[in-house]
């Protein structure tokens, strides 16, 4: 039986079929998981900017800049997110990882343009400040009781964090698929 050509032809055919199925499964599951990871990151950023936005605005407008800088720095350090508060003209008022006075004008950033125009802005791009690929979400800081924009709040998450999580999941799914195949092969004999 082990020397039978038919046995080896069938074994190779089933092996190739299983390999194709495993690769297809890993790719499809990876894409599904990638969408879940990105949506989860979007939800985390939405929640964070909603809470921060309500804390940075008081009845008379924005809190004092020193207080905003302290709060942004603390939250940025605790979460690992890059947080920035920008005035309507694009001047950085506070930032969690950089000195605001050293930062260039942010007026042309796509997520800030989106936040000014529609109330929320998102973009995936390379940060000109840090050089990292980032996922950004921005919202306007509105004066309470009005729609007057006092500033814009942007939160950014390094894409490397998301990519590492997706890579780890793909490896796990691939390992599980390979183990199932190795266990199923003797049973199908």
Short mmCIF file of N, CA and C in Angstrom, two decimals:
data_model
loop_
_atom_site.label_atom_id
_atom_site.label_comp_id
_atom_site.label_asym_id
_atom_site.label_seq_id
_atom_site.Cartn_x
_atom_site.Cartn_y
_atom_site.Cartn_z
N UNK A 1 0.82 -1.19 0.00
CA UNK A 1 0.00 0.00 0.00
C UNK A 1 0.87 1.26 0.00
N UNK A 2 1.92 1.34 0.84
CA UNK A 2 2.76 2.52 0.91
C UNK A 2 3.55 2.71 -0.39
N UNK A 3 3.75 1.60 -1.10
CA UNK A 3 4.50 1.70 -2.34
C UNK A 3 3.59 1.88 -3.55
N UNK A 4 2.31 1.87 -3.34
CA UNK A 4 1.35 2.04 -4.43
C UNK A 4 1.41 3.46 -4.97
N UNK A 5 1.49 3.57 -6.31
CA UNK A 5 1.53 4.88 -6.95
C UNK A 5 0.20 5.61 -6.76
N UNK A 6 -0.90 4.86 -6.78
CA UNK A 6 -2.22 5.47 -6.60
C UNK A 6 -2.34 6.11 -5.21
N UNK A 7 -1.82 5.41 -4.20
CA UNK A 7 -1.85 5.95 -2.84
C UNK A 7 -1.14 7.30 -2.79
N UNK A 8 0.05 7.39 -3.36
CA UNK A 8 0.82 8.62 -3.29
C UNK A 8 0.20 9.72 -4.14
N UNK A 9 -0.40 9.36 -5.26
CA UNK A 9 -1.09 10.36 -6.08
C UNK A 9 -2.27 10.95 -5.31
N UNK A 10 -3.03 10.09 -4.67
CA UNK A 10 -4.16 10.58 -3.87
C UNK A 10 -3.68 11.38 -2.67
N UNK A 11 -2.62 10.93 -2.05
CA UNK A 11 -2.07 11.63 -0.88
C UNK A 11 -1.62 13.04 -1.27
N UNK A 12 -0.90 13.14 -2.38
CA UNK A 12 -0.43 14.45 -2.84
C UNK A 12 -1.62 15.32 -3.24
N UNK A 13 -2.60 14.75 -3.92
CA UNK A 13 -3.78 15.52 -4.35
C UNK A 13 -4.54 16.05 -3.14
N UNK A 14 -4.78 15.18 -2.16
CA UNK A 14 -5.47 15.64 -0.95
C UNK A 14 -4.64 16.65 -0.17
N UNK A 15 -3.34 16.45 -0.15
CA UNK A 15 -2.46 17.40 0.54
C UNK A 15 -2.51 18.78 -0.10
N UNK A 16 -2.44 18.81 -1.44
CA UNK A 16 -2.53 20.10 -2.14
C UNK A 16 -3.90 20.75 -1.95
N UNK A 17 -4.95 19.94 -2.03
CA UNK A 17 -6.30 20.47 -1.81
C UNK A 17 -6.43 21.06 -0.40
N UNK A 18 -5.90 20.33 0.58
CA UNK A 18 -5.97 20.83 1.94
C UNK A 18 -5.15 22.11 2.11
N UNK A 19 -3.97 22.16 1.48
CA UNK A 19 -3.14 23.37 1.57
C UNK A 19 -3.87 24.57 0.96
N UNK A 20 -4.51 24.39 -0.19
CA UNK A 20 -5.26 25.48 -0.82
C UNK A 20 -6.42 25.92 0.08
N UNK A 21 -7.12 24.94 0.66
CA UNK A 21 -8.23 25.28 1.56
C UNK A 21 -7.72 26.03 2.80
N UNK A 22 -6.60 25.59 3.35
CA UNK A 22 -6.04 26.27 4.54
C UNK A 22 -5.64 27.70 4.20
N UNK A 23 -4.96 27.89 3.08
CA UNK A 23 -4.54 29.24 2.69
C UNK A 23 -5.75 30.13 2.46
N UNK A 24 -6.77 29.60 1.78
CA UNK A 24 -8.00 30.36 1.54
C UNK A 24 -8.66 30.74 2.87
N UNK A 25 -8.72 29.78 3.78
CA UNK A 25 -9.33 30.05 5.08
C UNK A 25 -8.57 31.12 5.84
N UNK A 26 -7.24 31.01 5.86
CA UNK A 26 -6.41 31.98 6.59
C UNK A 26 -6.58 33.38 5.98
N UNK A 27 -6.59 33.47 4.65
CA UNK A 27 -6.75 34.78 3.99
C UNK A 27 -8.12 35.37 4.29
N UNK A 28 -9.19 34.57 4.12
CA UNK A 28 -10.54 35.09 4.37
C UNK A 28 -10.75 35.47 5.83
N UNK A 29 -10.28 34.62 6.72
CA UNK A 29 -10.41 34.92 8.15
C UNK A 29 -9.56 36.12 8.52
N UNK A 30 -8.39 36.25 7.90
CA UNK A 30 -7.53 37.41 8.15
C UNK A 30 -8.20 38.70 7.74
N UNK A 31 -8.86 38.70 6.58
CA UNK A 31 -9.57 39.91 6.13
C UNK A 31 -10.72 40.25 7.06
N UNK A 32 -11.47 39.22 7.48
CA UNK A 32 -12.58 39.46 8.40
C UNK A 32 -12.06 40.04 9.71
N UNK A 33 -10.98 39.46 10.21
CA UNK A 33 -10.42 39.94 11.46
C UNK A 33 -9.84 41.34 11.30
N UNK A 34 -9.25 41.63 10.16
CA UNK A 34 -8.72 42.97 9.90
C UNK A 34 -9.83 44.01 9.99
N UNK A 35 -10.99 43.71 9.40
CA UNK A 35 -12.13 44.63 9.50
C UNK A 35 -12.58 44.80 10.95
N UNK A 36 -12.59 43.70 11.70
CA UNK A 36 -12.97 43.79 13.11
C UNK A 36 -11.99 44.65 13.90
N UNK A 37 -10.70 44.47 13.65
CA UNK A 37 -9.68 45.23 14.37
C UNK A 37 -9.80 46.72 14.06
N UNK A 38 -9.98 47.06 12.79
CA UNK A 38 -10.10 48.47 12.40
C UNK A 38 -11.38 49.07 12.99
N UNK A 39 -12.48 48.34 12.94
CA UNK A 39 -13.73 48.86 13.52
C UNK A 39 -13.62 49.02 15.03
N UNK A 40 -12.93 48.08 15.67
CA UNK A 40 -12.73 48.20 17.12
C UNK A 40 -11.87 49.42 17.45
N UNK A 41 -10.83 49.64 16.67
CA UNK A 41 -9.98 50.82 16.88
C UNK A 41 -10.79 52.10 16.67
N UNK A 42 -11.62 52.11 15.64
CA UNK A 42 -12.47 53.28 15.36
C UNK A 42 -13.40 53.54 16.54
N UNK A 43 -14.00 52.48 17.08
CA UNK A 43 -14.91 52.64 18.23
C UNK A 43 -14.16 53.15 19.46
N UNK A 44 -12.95 52.63 19.69
CA UNK A 44 -12.15 53.10 20.83
C UNK A 44 -11.84 54.58 20.68
N UNK A 45 -11.42 54.99 19.48
CA UNK A 45 -11.11 56.41 19.25
C UNK A 45 -12.35 57.27 19.38
N UNK A 46 -13.49 56.80 18.85
CA UNK A 46 -14.74 57.55 18.98
C UNK A 46 -15.07 57.77 20.46
N UNK A 47 -14.98 56.71 21.24
CA UNK A 47 -15.28 56.83 22.67
C UNK A 47 -14.33 57.78 23.38
N UNK A 48 -13.05 57.68 23.04
CA UNK A 48 -12.06 58.54 23.68
C UNK A 48 -12.29 60.00 23.34
N UNK A 49 -12.50 60.31 22.06
CA UNK A 49 -12.67 61.72 21.69
C UNK A 49 -13.98 62.26 22.24
N UNK A 50 -15.01 61.43 22.36
CA UNK A 50 -16.27 61.90 22.93
C UNK A 50 -16.09 62.31 24.39
N UNK A 51 -15.40 61.48 25.15
CA UNK A 51 -15.17 61.79 26.56
C UNK A 51 -14.25 63.00 26.70
N UNK A 52 -13.16 63.02 25.94
CA UNK A 52 -12.23 64.14 26.03
C UNK A 52 -12.88 65.45 25.59
N UNK A 53 -13.66 65.40 24.53
CA UNK A 53 -14.30 66.61 24.02
C UNK A 53 -15.20 67.23 25.09
N UNK A 54 -15.93 66.39 25.80
CA UNK A 54 -16.81 66.94 26.84
C UNK A 54 -16.01 67.49 28.02
N UNK A 55 -14.82 66.95 28.27
CA UNK A 55 -14.00 67.44 29.38
C UNK A 55 -13.20 68.70 29.04
N UNK A 56 -12.94 68.92 27.75
CA UNK A 56 -12.11 70.06 27.36
C UNK A 56 -12.90 71.34 27.16
N UNK A 57 -14.22 71.22 27.10
CA UNK A 57 -15.07 72.39 26.88
C UNK A 57 -15.85 72.66 28.16
N UNK A 58 -15.92 73.92 28.52
CA UNK A 58 -16.75 74.33 29.64
C UNK A 58 -17.81 75.29 29.12
N UNK A 59 -18.68 75.75 29.98
CA UNK A 59 -19.80 76.59 29.54
C UNK A 59 -19.35 77.87 28.84
N UNK A 60 -18.20 78.37 29.18
CA UNK A 60 -17.73 79.63 28.60
C UNK A 60 -16.77 79.42 27.43
N UNK A 61 -16.58 78.19 27.00
CA UNK A 61 -15.66 77.90 25.89
C UNK A 61 -14.65 76.86 26.31
N UNK A 62 -13.48 76.93 25.72
CA UNK A 62 -12.42 75.98 26.04
C UNK A 62 -11.86 76.21 27.43
N UNK A 63 -11.42 75.14 28.05
CA UNK A 63 -10.71 75.27 29.32
C UNK A 63 -9.38 75.98 29.03
N UNK A 64 -8.69 76.45 30.07
CA UNK A 64 -7.38 77.09 29.86
C UNK A 64 -6.41 76.13 29.16
N UNK A 65 -5.57 76.68 28.29
CA UNK A 65 -4.66 75.88 27.47
C UNK A 65 -3.74 75.00 28.33
N UNK A 66 -3.24 75.52 29.43
CA UNK A 66 -2.37 74.73 30.30
C UNK A 66 -3.08 73.50 30.84
N UNK A 67 -4.34 73.66 31.20
CA UNK A 67 -5.14 72.54 31.70
C UNK A 67 -5.40 71.53 30.59
N UNK A 68 -5.66 72.03 29.39
CA UNK A 68 -5.88 71.14 28.24
C UNK A 68 -4.61 70.36 27.94
N UNK A 69 -3.46 71.03 27.94
CA UNK A 69 -2.18 70.36 27.66
C UNK A 69 -1.91 69.28 28.69
N UNK A 70 -2.14 69.57 29.95
CA UNK A 70 -1.92 68.58 31.01
C UNK A 70 -2.82 67.37 30.81
N UNK A 71 -4.10 67.61 30.55
CA UNK A 71 -5.05 66.51 30.40
C UNK A 71 -4.73 65.67 29.15
N UNK A 72 -4.41 66.34 28.05
CA UNK A 72 -4.07 65.64 26.80
C UNK A 72 -2.81 64.78 27.01
N UNK A 73 -1.81 65.33 27.68
CA UNK A 73 -0.57 64.59 27.93
C UNK A 73 -0.83 63.36 28.81
N UNK A 74 -1.63 63.52 29.85
CA UNK A 74 -1.94 62.40 30.75
C UNK A 74 -2.69 61.29 30.03
N UNK A 75 -3.71 61.67 29.28
CA UNK A 75 -4.52 60.67 28.58
C UNK A 75 -3.69 60.01 27.47
N UNK A 76 -2.89 60.78 26.77
CA UNK A 76 -2.04 60.22 25.73
C UNK A 76 -1.04 59.22 26.28
N UNK A 77 -0.46 59.55 27.44
CA UNK A 77 0.51 58.64 28.05
C UNK A 77 -0.19 57.37 28.54
N UNK A 78 -1.38 57.52 29.10
CA UNK A 78 -2.10 56.36 29.63
C UNK A 78 -2.61 55.43 28.53
N UNK A 79 -3.00 55.99 27.39
CA UNK A 79 -3.60 55.18 26.32
C UNK A 79 -2.62 54.81 25.21
N UNK A 80 -1.57 55.58 25.04
CA UNK A 80 -0.65 55.36 23.93
C UNK A 80 -1.10 56.03 22.65
N UNK A 81 -2.23 56.72 22.68
CA UNK A 81 -2.74 57.42 21.50
C UNK A 81 -2.05 58.77 21.37
N UNK A 82 -1.97 59.27 20.16
CA UNK A 82 -1.47 60.62 19.91
C UNK A 82 -2.68 61.54 19.90
N UNK A 83 -2.70 62.48 20.80
CA UNK A 83 -3.83 63.41 20.94
C UNK A 83 -3.37 64.82 20.66
N UNK A 84 -4.17 65.56 19.90
CA UNK A 84 -3.82 66.93 19.54
C UNK A 84 -5.07 67.79 19.57
N UNK A 85 -4.93 69.00 20.11
CA UNK A 85 -5.99 70.00 20.04
C UNK A 85 -5.47 71.13 19.17
N UNK A 86 -6.27 71.48 18.16
CA UNK A 86 -5.87 72.45 17.15
C UNK A 86 -6.92 73.55 17.10
N UNK A 87 -6.48 74.80 16.98
CA UNK A 87 -7.46 75.89 16.86
C UNK A 87 -8.04 75.89 15.44
N UNK A 88 -9.11 76.65 15.19
CA UNK A 88 -9.75 76.62 13.87
C UNK A 88 -8.82 77.00 12.71
N UNK A 89 -7.73 77.72 13.00
CA UNK A 89 -6.80 78.11 11.94
C UNK A 89 -5.68 77.09 11.73
N UNK A 90 -5.70 75.98 12.50
CA UNK A 90 -4.70 74.93 12.32
C UNK A 90 -3.52 75.00 13.26
N UNK A 91 -3.49 76.01 14.14
CA UNK A 91 -2.38 76.14 15.09
C UNK A 91 -2.57 75.13 16.22
N UNK A 92 -1.52 74.39 16.55
CA UNK A 92 -1.60 73.38 17.61
C UNK A 92 -1.62 74.07 18.96
N UNK A 93 -2.65 73.74 19.75
CA UNK A 93 -2.79 74.30 21.10
C UNK A 93 -2.22 73.36 22.15
N UNK A 94 -2.40 72.05 21.93
CA UNK A 94 -1.93 71.05 22.89
C UNK A 94 -1.67 69.75 22.14
N UNK A 95 -0.67 69.00 22.62
CA UNK A 95 -0.35 67.72 22.00
C UNK A 95 0.20 66.78 23.06
N UNK A 96 -0.12 65.51 22.92
CA UNK A 96 0.27 64.54 23.93
C UNK A 96 1.72 64.08 23.81
N UNK A 97 2.34 64.25 22.65
CA UNK A 97 3.67 63.71 22.45
C UNK A 97 4.70 64.73 21.96
N UNK A 98 4.28 65.91 21.58
CA UNK A 98 5.19 66.92 21.04
C UNK A 98 4.94 68.26 21.73
N UNK A 99 5.91 69.15 21.60
CA UNK A 99 5.74 70.51 22.08
C UNK A 99 4.89 71.27 21.05
N UNK A 100 3.73 71.79 21.44
CA UNK A 100 2.83 72.44 20.48
C UNK A 100 3.48 73.57 19.68
N UNK A 101 4.36 74.34 20.31
CA UNK A 101 4.97 75.47 19.61
C UNK A 101 5.92 75.02 18.50
N UNK A 102 6.43 73.80 18.59
CA UNK A 102 7.36 73.29 17.58
C UNK A 102 6.65 72.62 16.40
N UNK A 103 5.35 72.45 16.52
CA UNK A 103 4.60 71.73 15.49
C UNK A 103 4.13 72.70 14.41
N UNK A 104 4.14 72.21 13.17
CA UNK A 104 3.69 73.04 12.07
C UNK A 104 2.16 73.14 12.05
N UNK A 105 1.67 74.05 11.26
CA UNK A 105 0.24 74.27 11.13
C UNK A 105 -0.43 73.00 10.59
N UNK A 106 -1.56 72.65 11.17
CA UNK A 106 -2.26 71.40 10.85
C UNK A 106 -3.51 71.62 9.99
N UNK A 107 -3.71 72.81 9.49
CA UNK A 107 -4.94 73.18 8.81
C UNK A 107 -5.27 72.28 7.61
N UNK A 108 -4.26 71.77 6.91
CA UNK A 108 -4.50 71.00 5.70
C UNK A 108 -4.62 69.49 5.93
N UNK A 109 -4.64 69.04 7.17
CA UNK A 109 -4.73 67.61 7.45
C UNK A 109 -6.15 67.13 7.11
N UNK A 110 -6.28 66.02 6.39
CA UNK A 110 -7.59 65.57 5.90
C UNK A 110 -8.60 65.28 7.01
N UNK A 111 -8.14 64.73 8.11
CA UNK A 111 -9.09 64.42 9.20
C UNK A 111 -9.62 65.70 9.84
N UNK A 112 -8.80 66.75 9.90
CA UNK A 112 -9.25 68.02 10.48
C UNK A 112 -10.20 68.74 9.51
N UNK A 113 -9.92 68.65 8.23
CA UNK A 113 -10.82 69.23 7.23
C UNK A 113 -12.18 68.54 7.33
N UNK A 114 -12.18 67.22 7.41
CA UNK A 114 -13.43 66.47 7.55
C UNK A 114 -14.19 66.84 8.81
N UNK A 115 -13.48 67.02 9.92
CA UNK A 115 -14.13 67.39 11.18
C UNK A 115 -14.76 68.78 11.08
N UNK A 116 -14.07 69.71 10.41
CA UNK A 116 -14.63 71.07 10.25
C UNK A 116 -15.86 71.04 9.36
N UNK A 117 -15.82 70.24 8.30
CA UNK A 117 -16.90 70.26 7.31
C UNK A 117 -18.09 69.39 7.69
N UNK A 118 -17.86 68.23 8.29
CA UNK A 118 -18.97 67.30 8.52
C UNK A 118 -19.18 66.93 9.99
N UNK A 119 -18.30 67.38 10.87
CA UNK A 119 -18.45 67.04 12.28
C UNK A 119 -17.61 65.86 12.73
N UNK A 120 -17.04 65.14 11.77
CA UNK A 120 -16.13 64.05 12.10
C UNK A 120 -15.21 63.83 10.90
N UNK A 121 -13.95 63.60 11.18
CA UNK A 121 -13.00 63.36 10.10
C UNK A 121 -12.12 62.18 10.42
N UNK A 122 -11.83 61.38 9.40
CA UNK A 122 -10.98 60.21 9.56
C UNK A 122 -9.97 60.17 8.42
N UNK A 123 -8.80 59.66 8.70
CA UNK A 123 -7.82 59.42 7.64
C UNK A 123 -6.80 58.41 8.11
N UNK A 124 -6.21 57.74 7.13
CA UNK A 124 -5.07 56.86 7.36
C UNK A 124 -3.96 57.45 6.52
N UNK A 125 -2.90 57.87 7.19
CA UNK A 125 -1.80 58.54 6.47
C UNK A 125 -0.55 58.51 7.34
N UNK A 126 0.56 58.89 6.72
CA UNK A 126 1.82 59.00 7.44
C UNK A 126 1.84 60.33 8.19
N UNK A 127 2.17 60.28 9.46
CA UNK A 127 2.29 61.49 10.26
C UNK A 127 3.52 62.28 9.84
N UNK A 128 3.33 63.55 9.55
CA UNK A 128 4.46 64.40 9.20
C UNK A 128 5.32 64.72 10.42
N UNK A 129 4.74 64.59 11.61
CA UNK A 129 5.47 64.88 12.85
C UNK A 129 6.30 63.69 13.30
N UNK A 130 5.66 62.50 13.37
CA UNK A 130 6.37 61.33 13.90
C UNK A 130 6.95 60.42 12.82
N UNK A 131 6.44 60.53 11.60
CA UNK A 131 6.89 59.67 10.52
C UNK A 131 6.25 58.29 10.53
N UNK A 132 5.29 58.06 11.42
CA UNK A 132 4.61 56.77 11.51
C UNK A 132 3.32 56.78 10.69
N UNK A 133 2.93 55.62 10.18
CA UNK A 133 1.62 55.49 9.56
C UNK A 133 0.58 55.45 10.68
N UNK A 134 -0.45 56.28 10.56
CA UNK A 134 -1.42 56.45 11.64
C UNK A 134 -2.84 56.37 11.12
N UNK A 135 -3.75 55.96 12.02
CA UNK A 135 -5.18 56.09 11.79
C UNK A 135 -5.63 57.25 12.66
N UNK A 136 -6.23 58.28 12.04
CA UNK A 136 -6.65 59.48 12.76
C UNK A 136 -8.16 59.62 12.75
N UNK A 137 -8.66 60.18 13.84
CA UNK A 137 -10.07 60.55 13.95
C UNK A 137 -10.12 61.91 14.62
N UNK A 138 -10.91 62.83 14.05
CA UNK A 138 -10.98 64.19 14.61
C UNK A 138 -12.43 64.64 14.72
N UNK A 139 -12.69 65.44 15.75
CA UNK A 139 -14.02 66.03 15.96
C UNK A 139 -13.84 67.48 16.39
N UNK A 140 -14.85 68.31 16.11
CA UNK A 140 -14.77 69.69 16.59
C UNK A 140 -15.11 69.76 18.08
N UNK A 141 -14.47 70.70 18.76
CA UNK A 141 -14.83 71.01 20.14
C UNK A 141 -15.81 72.18 20.06
N UNK A 142 -17.06 71.89 20.32
CA UNK A 142 -18.12 72.88 20.17
C UNK A 142 -18.41 73.56 21.50
N UNK A 143 -18.65 74.85 21.42
CA UNK A 143 -19.07 75.58 22.62
C UNK A 143 -20.44 75.04 23.02
N UNK A 144 -20.63 74.77 24.28
CA UNK A 144 -21.89 74.18 24.76
C UNK A 144 -23.07 75.07 24.42
N UNK A 145 -24.09 74.44 23.89
CA UNK A 145 -25.31 75.17 23.55
C UNK A 145 -25.26 75.86 22.18
N UNK A 146 -24.13 75.76 21.51
CA UNK A 146 -24.01 76.37 20.18
C UNK A 146 -23.32 75.39 19.24
N UNK A 147 -23.19 75.76 18.01
CA UNK A 147 -22.42 74.97 17.05
C UNK A 147 -21.12 75.66 16.69
N UNK A 148 -20.68 76.58 17.54
CA UNK A 148 -19.46 77.33 17.27
C UNK A 148 -18.24 76.45 17.56
N UNK A 149 -17.37 76.28 16.55
CA UNK A 149 -16.14 75.50 16.72
C UNK A 149 -15.12 76.35 17.47
N UNK A 150 -14.69 75.86 18.62
CA UNK A 150 -13.65 76.54 19.37
C UNK A 150 -12.28 75.97 19.04
N UNK A 151 -12.28 74.68 18.71
CA UNK A 151 -11.04 73.98 18.37
C UNK A 151 -11.42 72.62 17.80
N UNK A 152 -10.41 71.86 17.42
CA UNK A 152 -10.60 70.50 16.92
C UNK A 152 -9.76 69.56 17.76
N UNK A 153 -10.31 68.40 18.07
CA UNK A 153 -9.60 67.37 18.83
C UNK A 153 -9.33 66.21 17.89
N UNK A 154 -8.06 65.81 17.82
CA UNK A 154 -7.67 64.68 16.97
C UNK A 154 -7.01 63.62 17.83
N UNK A 155 -7.40 62.36 17.56
CA UNK A 155 -6.77 61.21 18.21
C UNK A 155 -6.18 60.34 17.12
N UNK A 156 -4.97 59.86 17.35
CA UNK A 156 -4.30 59.01 16.37
C UNK A 156 -3.78 57.74 16.99
N UNK A 157 -3.86 56.68 16.24
CA UNK A 157 -3.39 55.38 16.68
C UNK A 157 -2.39 54.87 15.64
N UNK A 158 -1.17 54.49 16.07
CA UNK A 158 -0.21 53.96 15.09
C UNK A 158 -0.74 52.69 14.43
N UNK A 159 -0.67 52.64 13.11
CA UNK A 159 -1.13 51.46 12.38
C UNK A 159 -0.30 50.23 12.73
N UNK A 160 0.94 50.43 13.18
CA UNK A 160 1.77 49.28 13.55
C UNK A 160 1.11 48.48 14.66
N UNK A 161 0.41 49.14 15.58
CA UNK A 161 -0.30 48.42 16.64
C UNK A 161 -1.37 47.51 16.06
N UNK A 162 -2.13 48.04 15.11
CA UNK A 162 -3.19 47.25 14.47
C UNK A 162 -2.59 46.13 13.62
N UNK A 163 -1.53 46.44 12.90
CA UNK A 163 -0.90 45.44 12.04
C UNK A 163 -0.30 44.31 12.85
N UNK A 164 0.28 44.61 14.00
CA UNK A 164 0.82 43.56 14.87
C UNK A 164 -0.28 42.64 15.37
N UNK A 165 -1.41 43.22 15.75
CA UNK A 165 -2.53 42.42 16.23
C UNK A 165 -3.06 41.52 15.11
N UNK A 166 -3.16 42.05 13.90
CA UNK A 166 -3.65 41.27 12.77
C UNK A 166 -2.66 40.15 12.40
N UNK A 167 -1.37 40.45 12.44
CA UNK A 167 -0.36 39.44 12.12
C UNK A 167 -0.40 38.30 13.12
N UNK A 168 -0.52 38.63 14.40
CA UNK A 168 -0.59 37.59 15.42
C UNK A 168 -1.80 36.69 15.23
N UNK A 169 -2.93 37.28 14.86
CA UNK A 169 -4.13 36.49 14.63
C UNK A 169 -3.97 35.59 13.41
N UNK A 170 -3.38 36.11 12.34
CA UNK A 170 -3.16 35.28 11.14
C UNK A 170 -2.26 34.08 11.47
N UNK A 171 -1.25 34.32 12.27
CA UNK A 171 -0.36 33.21 12.67
C UNK A 171 -1.13 32.16 13.46
N UNK A 172 -1.95 32.61 14.39
CA UNK A 172 -2.72 31.68 15.21
C UNK A 172 -3.69 30.87 14.35
N UNK A 173 -4.39 31.53 13.44
CA UNK A 173 -5.34 30.83 12.56
C UNK A 173 -4.59 29.84 11.68
N UNK A 174 -3.44 30.24 11.15
CA UNK A 174 -2.64 29.32 10.32
C UNK A 174 -2.17 28.11 11.11
N UNK A 175 -1.73 28.34 12.34
CA UNK A 175 -1.27 27.24 13.19
C UNK A 175 -2.41 26.28 13.50
N UNK A 176 -3.58 26.82 13.82
CA UNK A 176 -4.75 25.97 14.10
C UNK A 176 -5.12 25.16 12.86
N UNK A 177 -5.13 25.80 11.68
CA UNK A 177 -5.47 25.10 10.44
C UNK A 177 -4.46 23.98 10.18
N UNK A 178 -3.18 24.23 10.39
CA UNK A 178 -2.17 23.20 10.16
C UNK A 178 -2.33 22.04 11.15
N UNK A 179 -2.61 22.35 12.41
CA UNK A 179 -2.80 21.30 13.42
C UNK A 179 -4.03 20.44 13.09
N UNK A 180 -5.10 21.09 12.69
CA UNK A 180 -6.30 20.34 12.32
C UNK A 180 -6.00 19.42 11.14
N UNK A 181 -5.25 19.93 10.17
CA UNK A 181 -4.88 19.11 9.01
C UNK A 181 -4.03 17.91 9.40
N UNK A 182 -3.07 18.12 10.28
CA UNK A 182 -2.21 17.03 10.71
C UNK A 182 -2.99 15.98 11.52
N UNK A 183 -3.97 16.43 12.27
CA UNK A 183 -4.81 15.48 13.03
C UNK A 183 -5.81 14.78 12.12
N UNK A 184 -6.32 15.49 11.11
CA UNK A 184 -7.32 14.91 10.23
C UNK A 184 -6.73 13.95 9.21
N UNK A 185 -5.47 14.15 8.82
CA UNK A 185 -4.86 13.30 7.78
C UNK A 185 -4.88 11.81 8.16
N UNK A 186 -4.42 11.42 9.35
CA UNK A 186 -4.47 9.98 9.68
C UNK A 186 -5.90 9.45 9.80
N UNK A 187 -6.83 10.31 10.22
CA UNK A 187 -8.21 9.85 10.37
C UNK A 187 -8.88 9.61 9.02
N UNK A 188 -8.44 10.36 8.01
CA UNK A 188 -9.06 10.17 6.70
C UNK A 188 -8.47 8.99 5.94
N UNK A 189 -7.39 8.41 6.46
CA UNK A 189 -6.78 7.25 5.84
C UNK A 189 -7.68 6.10 6.05
#
